[in-house]
Short mmCIF file of the N, C-alpha and C atoms (twelve columns), coordinates in Angstrom:
data_MODEL
# 
_entry.id   MODEL 
# 
loop_
_atom_site.group_PDB 
_atom_site.id 
_atom_site.type_symbol 
_atom_site.label_atom_id 
_atom_site.label_alt_id 
_atom_site.label_comp_id 
_atom_site.label_asym_id 
_atom_site.label_seq_id 
_atom_site.Cartn_x 
_atom_site.Cartn_y 
_atom_site.Cartn_z 
_atom_site.pdbx_PDB_model_num 
ATOM 1   N N  . MET A 1  92.594  53.424 191.502 1 
ATOM 2   C CA . MET A 1  91.561  54.420 191.739 1 
ATOM 3   C C  . MET A 1  90.351  54.057 190.876 1 
ATOM 4   N N  . ALA A 2  89.200  53.996 191.477 1 
ATOM 5   C CA . ALA A 2  87.979  53.664 190.743 1 
ATOM 6   C C  . ALA A 2  87.262  54.943 190.334 1 
ATOM 7   N N  . PHE A 3  86.844  54.969 189.089 1 
ATOM 8   C CA . PHE A 3  86.131  56.132 188.586 1 
ATOM 9   C C  . PHE A 3  84.665  55.799 188.417 1 
ATOM 10  N N  . GLY A 4  83.814  56.747 188.739 1 
ATOM 11  C CA . GLY A 4  82.392  56.596 188.492 1 
ATOM 12  C C  . GLY A 4  82.098  56.867 187.030 1 
ATOM 13  N N  . ARG A 5  80.860  56.675 186.643 1 
ATOM 14  C CA . ARG A 5  80.462  56.859 185.241 1 
ATOM 15  C C  . ARG A 5  80.738  58.277 184.754 1 
ATOM 16  N N  . LYS A 6  80.380  59.271 185.579 1 
ATOM 17  C CA . LYS A 6  80.581  60.661 185.174 1 
ATOM 18  C C  . LYS A 6  82.066  60.960 184.950 1 
ATOM 19  N N  . GLU A 7  82.912  60.478 185.859 1 
ATOM 20  C CA . GLU A 7  84.347  60.721 185.733 1 
ATOM 21  C C  . GLU A 7  84.905  60.056 184.480 1 
ATOM 22  N N  . LYS A 8  84.421  58.846 184.150 1 
ATOM 23  C CA . LYS A 8  84.875  58.177 182.935 1 
ATOM 24  C C  . LYS A 8  84.479  58.964 181.694 1 
ATOM 25  N N  . GLU A 9  83.251  59.484 181.688 1 
ATOM 26  C CA . GLU A 9  82.786  60.271 180.550 1 
ATOM 27  C C  . GLU A 9  83.602  61.542 180.404 1 
ATOM 28  N N  . GLU A 10 83.898  62.217 181.534 1 
ATOM 29  C CA . GLU A 10 84.702  63.435 181.489 1 
ATOM 30  C C  . GLU A 10 86.102  63.132 180.980 1 
ATOM 31  N N  . LYS A 11 86.671  62.019 181.416 1 
ATOM 32  C CA . LYS A 11 88.017  61.666 180.987 1 
ATOM 33  C C  . LYS A 11 88.050  61.445 179.481 1 
ATOM 34  N N  . LYS A 12 87.023  60.795 178.931 1 
ATOM 35  C CA . LYS A 12 86.951  60.578 177.492 1 
ATOM 36  C C  . LYS A 12 86.869  61.904 176.739 1 
ATOM 37  N N  . LYS A 13 86.167  62.892 177.309 1 
ATOM 38  C CA . LYS A 13 85.998  64.194 176.652 1 
ATOM 39  C C  . LYS A 13 87.212  65.091 176.856 1 
ATOM 40  N N  . GLY A 14 88.169  64.683 177.646 1 
ATOM 41  C CA . GLY A 14 89.335  65.517 177.899 1 
ATOM 42  C C  . GLY A 14 89.378  66.037 179.314 1 
ATOM 43  N N  . GLY A 15 88.417  65.674 180.128 1 
ATOM 44  C CA . GLY A 15 88.433  66.052 181.528 1 
ATOM 45  C C  . GLY A 15 87.773  67.386 181.811 1 
ATOM 46  N N  . ARG A 16 87.692  67.672 183.074 1 
ATOM 47  C CA . ARG A 16 87.039  68.897 183.516 1 
ATOM 48  C C  . ARG A 16 87.904  70.129 183.267 1 
ATOM 49  N N  . PHE A 17 89.214  69.968 183.302 1 
ATOM 50  C CA . PHE A 17 90.113  71.107 183.160 1 
ATOM 51  C C  . PHE A 17 90.825  71.058 181.822 1 
ATOM 52  N N  . ARG A 18 90.955  72.224 181.189 1 
ATOM 53  C CA . ARG A 18 91.606  72.319 179.883 1 
ATOM 54  C C  . ARG A 18 92.734  73.342 179.966 1 
ATOM 55  N N  . THR A 19 93.934  72.953 179.524 1 
ATOM 56  C CA . THR A 19 95.060  73.873 179.458 1 
ATOM 57  C C  . THR A 19 94.881  74.738 178.214 1 
ATOM 58  N N  . VAL A 20 94.848  76.046 178.422 1 
ATOM 59  C CA . VAL A 20 94.631  76.956 177.296 1 
ATOM 60  C C  . VAL A 20 95.885  77.735 176.919 1 
ATOM 61  N N  . SER A 21 96.909  77.700 177.788 1 
ATOM 62  C CA . SER A 21 98.147  78.410 177.514 1 
ATOM 63  C C  . SER A 21 99.257  77.801 178.350 1 
ATOM 64  N N  . SER A 22 100.457 77.720 177.778 1 
ATOM 65  C CA . SER A 22 101.592 77.180 178.506 1 
ATOM 66  C C  . SER A 22 102.870 77.710 177.889 1 
ATOM 67  N N  . ASN A 23 103.881 77.992 178.735 1 
ATOM 68  C CA . ASN A 23 105.145 78.497 178.210 1 
ATOM 69  C C  . ASN A 23 106.072 77.372 177.765 1 
ATOM 70  N N  . GLY A 24 105.824 76.130 178.184 1 
ATOM 71  C CA . GLY A 24 106.597 74.986 177.724 1 
ATOM 72  C C  . GLY A 24 108.033 74.927 178.199 1 
ATOM 73  N N  . ALA A 25 108.411 75.698 179.197 1 
ATOM 74  C CA . ALA A 25 109.774 75.685 179.729 1 
ATOM 75  C C  . ALA A 25 109.711 75.616 181.249 1 
ATOM 76  N N  . LEU A 26 110.877 75.423 181.881 1 
ATOM 77  C CA . LEU A 26 110.901 75.404 183.349 1 
ATOM 78  C C  . LEU A 26 111.377 76.745 183.864 1 
ATOM 79  N N  . PRO A 27 110.747 77.321 184.861 1 
ATOM 80  C CA . PRO A 27 109.514 76.793 185.451 1 
ATOM 81  C C  . PRO A 27 108.372 76.857 184.445 1 
ATOM 82  N N  . LEU A 28 107.465 75.899 184.564 1 
ATOM 83  C CA . LEU A 28 106.336 75.797 183.657 1 
ATOM 84  C C  . LEU A 28 105.167 76.620 184.193 1 
ATOM 85  N N  . TYR A 29 104.681 77.527 183.377 1 
ATOM 86  C CA . TYR A 29 103.508 78.331 183.706 1 
ATOM 87  C C  . TYR A 29 102.395 77.933 182.748 1 
ATOM 88  N N  . SER A 30 101.252 77.533 183.282 1 
ATOM 89  C CA . SER A 30 100.112 77.155 182.453 1 
ATOM 90  C C  . SER A 30 98.859  77.838 182.954 1 
ATOM 91  N N  . VAL A 31 97.987  78.191 182.018 1 
ATOM 92  C CA . VAL A 31 96.660  78.682 182.368 1 
ATOM 93  C C  . VAL A 31 95.697  77.534 182.080 1 
ATOM 94  N N  . VAL A 32 94.952  77.154 183.115 1 
ATOM 95  C CA . VAL A 32 94.024  76.039 183.027 1 
ATOM 96  C C  . VAL A 32 92.628  76.567 183.305 1 
ATOM 97  N N  . VAL A 33 91.650  76.144 182.503 1 
ATOM 98  C CA . VAL A 33 90.268  76.609 182.659 1 
ATOM 99  C C  . VAL A 33 89.392  75.438 183.086 1 
ATOM 100 N N  . ASP A 34 88.554  75.670 184.094 1 
ATOM 101 C CA . ASP A 34 87.563  74.697 184.532 1 
ATOM 102 C C  . ASP A 34 86.436  74.725 183.507 1 
ATOM 103 N N  . THR A 35 86.193  73.608 182.826 1 
ATOM 104 C CA . THR A 35 85.205  73.588 181.750 1 
ATOM 105 C C  . THR A 35 83.766  73.600 182.258 1 
ATOM 106 N N  . GLU A 36 83.566  73.498 183.575 1 
ATOM 107 C CA . GLU A 36 82.209  73.588 184.132 1 
ATOM 108 C C  . GLU A 36 81.875  74.997 184.599 1 
ATOM 109 N N  . THR A 37 82.885  75.735 185.067 1 
ATOM 110 C CA . THR A 37 82.633  77.071 185.610 1 
ATOM 111 C C  . THR A 37 83.260  78.188 184.777 1 
ATOM 112 N N  . GLY A 38 84.274  77.870 183.980 1 
ATOM 113 C CA . GLY A 38 84.989  78.875 183.204 1 
ATOM 114 C C  . GLY A 38 86.072  79.592 183.982 1 
ATOM 115 N N  . VAL A 39 86.242  79.280 185.266 1 
ATOM 116 C CA . VAL A 39 87.239  79.948 186.102 1 
ATOM 117 C C  . VAL A 39 88.641  79.573 185.620 1 
ATOM 118 N N  . ASN A 40 89.523  80.582 185.542 1 
ATOM 119 C CA . ASN A 40 90.907  80.409 185.099 1 
ATOM 120 C C  . ASN A 40 91.834  80.246 186.295 1 
ATOM 121 N N  . TYR A 41 92.784  79.308 186.164 1 
ATOM 122 C CA . TYR A 41 93.769  79.049 187.203 1 
ATOM 123 C C  . TYR A 41 95.164  79.141 186.606 1 
ATOM 124 N N  . LEU A 42 96.107  79.658 187.397 1 
ATOM 125 C CA . LEU A 42 97.512  79.666 187.017 1 
ATOM 126 C C  . LEU A 42 98.170  78.495 187.730 1 
ATOM 127 N N  . VAL A 43 98.837  77.637 186.957 1 
ATOM 128 C CA . VAL A 43 99.554  76.492 187.507 1 
ATOM 129 C C  . VAL A 43 101.027 76.712 187.237 1 
ATOM 130 N N  . VAL A 44 101.851 76.611 188.284 1 
ATOM 131 C CA . VAL A 44 103.290 76.793 188.153 1 
ATOM 132 C C  . VAL A 44 103.965 75.523 188.654 1 
ATOM 133 N N  . ALA A 45 104.879 74.979 187.839 1 
ATOM 134 C CA . ALA A 45 105.584 73.764 188.230 1 
ATOM 135 C C  . ALA A 45 107.073 73.937 187.980 1 
ATOM 136 N N  . GLN A 46 107.877 73.459 188.921 1 
ATOM 137 C CA . GLN A 46 109.329 73.458 188.794 1 
ATOM 138 C C  . GLN A 46 109.759 72.008 188.934 1 
ATOM 139 N N  . GLY A 47 109.865 71.316 187.806 1 
ATOM 140 C CA . GLY A 47 110.180 69.890 187.864 1 
ATOM 141 C C  . GLY A 47 109.044 69.150 188.537 1 
ATOM 142 N N  . MET A 48 109.371 68.134 189.304 1 
ATOM 143 C CA . MET A 48 108.362 67.335 189.999 1 
ATOM 144 C C  . MET A 48 108.257 67.727 191.468 1 
ATOM 145 N N  . GLU A 49 108.998 68.722 191.904 1 
ATOM 146 C CA . GLU A 49 109.086 69.011 193.322 1 
ATOM 147 C C  . GLU A 49 108.242 70.174 193.793 1 
ATOM 148 N N  . ALA A 50 107.962 71.133 192.958 1 
ATOM 149 C CA . ALA A 50 107.218 72.307 193.409 1 
ATOM 150 C C  . ALA A 50 106.078 72.596 192.447 1 
ATOM 151 N N  . VAL A 51 104.872 72.621 192.973 1 
ATOM 152 C CA . VAL A 51 103.703 72.924 192.155 1 
ATOM 153 C C  . VAL A 51 102.827 73.896 192.924 1 
ATOM 154 N N  . GLY A 52 102.315 74.898 192.215 1 
ATOM 155 C CA . GLY A 52 101.392 75.840 192.830 1 
ATOM 156 C C  . GLY A 52 100.220 76.080 191.899 1 
ATOM 157 N N  . VAL A 53 99.049  76.257 192.492 1 
ATOM 158 C CA . VAL A 53 97.837  76.535 191.732 1 
ATOM 159 C C  . VAL A 53 97.120  77.686 192.418 1 
ATOM 160 N N  . THR A 54 96.693  78.667 191.627 1 
ATOM 161 C CA . THR A 54 95.937  79.778 192.192 1 
ATOM 162 C C  . THR A 54 94.906  80.272 191.182 1 
ATOM 163 N N  . VAL A 55 93.829  80.799 191.696 1 
ATOM 164 C CA . VAL A 55 92.803  81.396 190.842 1 
ATOM 165 C C  . VAL A 55 93.369  82.687 190.269 1 
ATOM 166 N N  . MET A 56 93.160  82.923 188.983 1 
ATOM 167 C CA . MET A 56 93.595  84.176 188.366 1 
ATOM 168 C C  . MET A 56 92.524  85.231 188.619 1 
ATOM 169 N N  . LEU A 57 92.955  86.424 189.017 1 
ATOM 170 C CA . LEU A 57 92.041  87.511 189.355 1 
ATOM 171 C C  . LEU A 57 92.197  88.683 188.401 1 
ATOM 172 N N  . ASP A 58 91.093  89.409 188.196 1 
ATOM 173 C CA . ASP A 58 91.164  90.616 187.378 1 
ATOM 174 C C  . ASP A 58 91.590  91.795 188.257 1 
ATOM 175 N N  . ALA A 59 91.601  92.984 187.710 1 
ATOM 176 C CA . ALA A 59 92.050  94.175 188.438 1 
ATOM 177 C C  . ALA A 59 91.176  94.502 189.640 1 
ATOM 178 N N  . GLU A 60 89.940  94.020 189.636 1 
ATOM 179 C CA . GLU A 60 89.027  94.277 190.755 1 
ATOM 180 C C  . GLU A 60 89.061  93.165 191.798 1 
ATOM 181 N N  . GLY A 61 89.904  92.166 191.579 1 
ATOM 182 C CA . GLY A 61 90.016  91.067 192.531 1 
ATOM 183 C C  . GLY A 61 88.986  89.962 192.335 1 
ATOM 184 N N  . LYS A 62 88.295  89.984 191.195 1 
ATOM 185 C CA . LYS A 62 87.302  88.946 190.896 1 
ATOM 186 C C  . LYS A 62 87.946  87.872 190.024 1 
ATOM 187 N N  . PRO A 63 87.506  86.604 190.155 1 
ATOM 188 C CA . PRO A 63 88.080  85.553 189.310 1 
ATOM 189 C C  . PRO A 63 87.872  85.828 187.825 1 
ATOM 190 N N  . ILE A 64 88.886  85.529 187.035 1 
ATOM 191 C CA . ILE A 64 88.771  85.641 185.589 1 
ATOM 192 C C  . ILE A 64 87.991  84.424 185.105 1 
ATOM 193 N N  . VAL A 65 86.930  84.669 184.355 1 
ATOM 194 C CA . VAL A 65 86.059  83.601 183.879 1 
ATOM 195 C C  . VAL A 65 86.007  83.633 182.350 1 
ATOM 196 N N  . THR A 66 86.338  82.508 181.735 1 
ATOM 197 C CA . THR A 66 86.251  82.361 180.286 1 
ATOM 198 C C  . THR A 66 84.836  81.892 179.962 1 
ATOM 199 N N  . PRO A 67 84.143  82.527 179.005 1 
ATOM 200 C CA . PRO A 67 82.813  82.045 178.643 1 
ATOM 201 C C  . PRO A 67 82.889  80.591 178.171 1 
ATOM 202 N N  . LEU A 68 81.976  79.760 178.646 1 
ATOM 203 C CA . LEU A 68 82.004  78.344 178.309 1 
ATOM 204 C C  . LEU A 68 81.865  78.100 176.813 1 
ATOM 205 N N  . THR A 69 81.209  79.021 176.113 1 
ATOM 206 C CA . THR A 69 81.083  78.881 174.654 1 
ATOM 207 C C  . THR A 69 82.432  78.967 173.959 1 
ATOM 208 N N  . ALA A 70 83.387  79.668 174.571 1 
ATOM 209 C CA . ALA A 70 84.724  79.784 173.995 1 
ATOM 210 C C  . ALA A 70 85.510  78.474 174.138 1 
ATOM 211 N N  . LEU A 71 85.061  77.590 175.005 1 
ATOM 212 C CA . LEU A 71 85.755  76.323 175.245 1 
ATOM 213 C C  . LEU A 71 85.215  75.191 174.365 1 
ATOM 214 N N  . GLU A 72 84.134  75.438 173.678 1 
ATOM 215 C CA . GLU A 72 83.538  74.392 172.841 1 
ATOM 216 C C  . GLU A 72 84.371  74.170 171.596 1 
ATOM 217 N N  . GLY A 73 84.310  72.946 171.105 1 
ATOM 218 C CA . GLY A 73 84.981  72.667 169.840 1 
ATOM 219 C C  . GLY A 73 86.177  71.891 169.937 1 
# 
């Protein structure tokens, strides 16, 4: 797979997505944040066979967004 300059730079910085929480057991539940938009995603994995990703929503049905300033550092 060939990466462009932007993708190489993102990979060096840790990529576009950052895992902010994980239970560390199977099934694995992780909260991943898009570092460009702040949108939170729930990732669920059961071994190598089943993976699901969904946007996390608040009580009003809107995406949960982490302020980008909270991701710095």
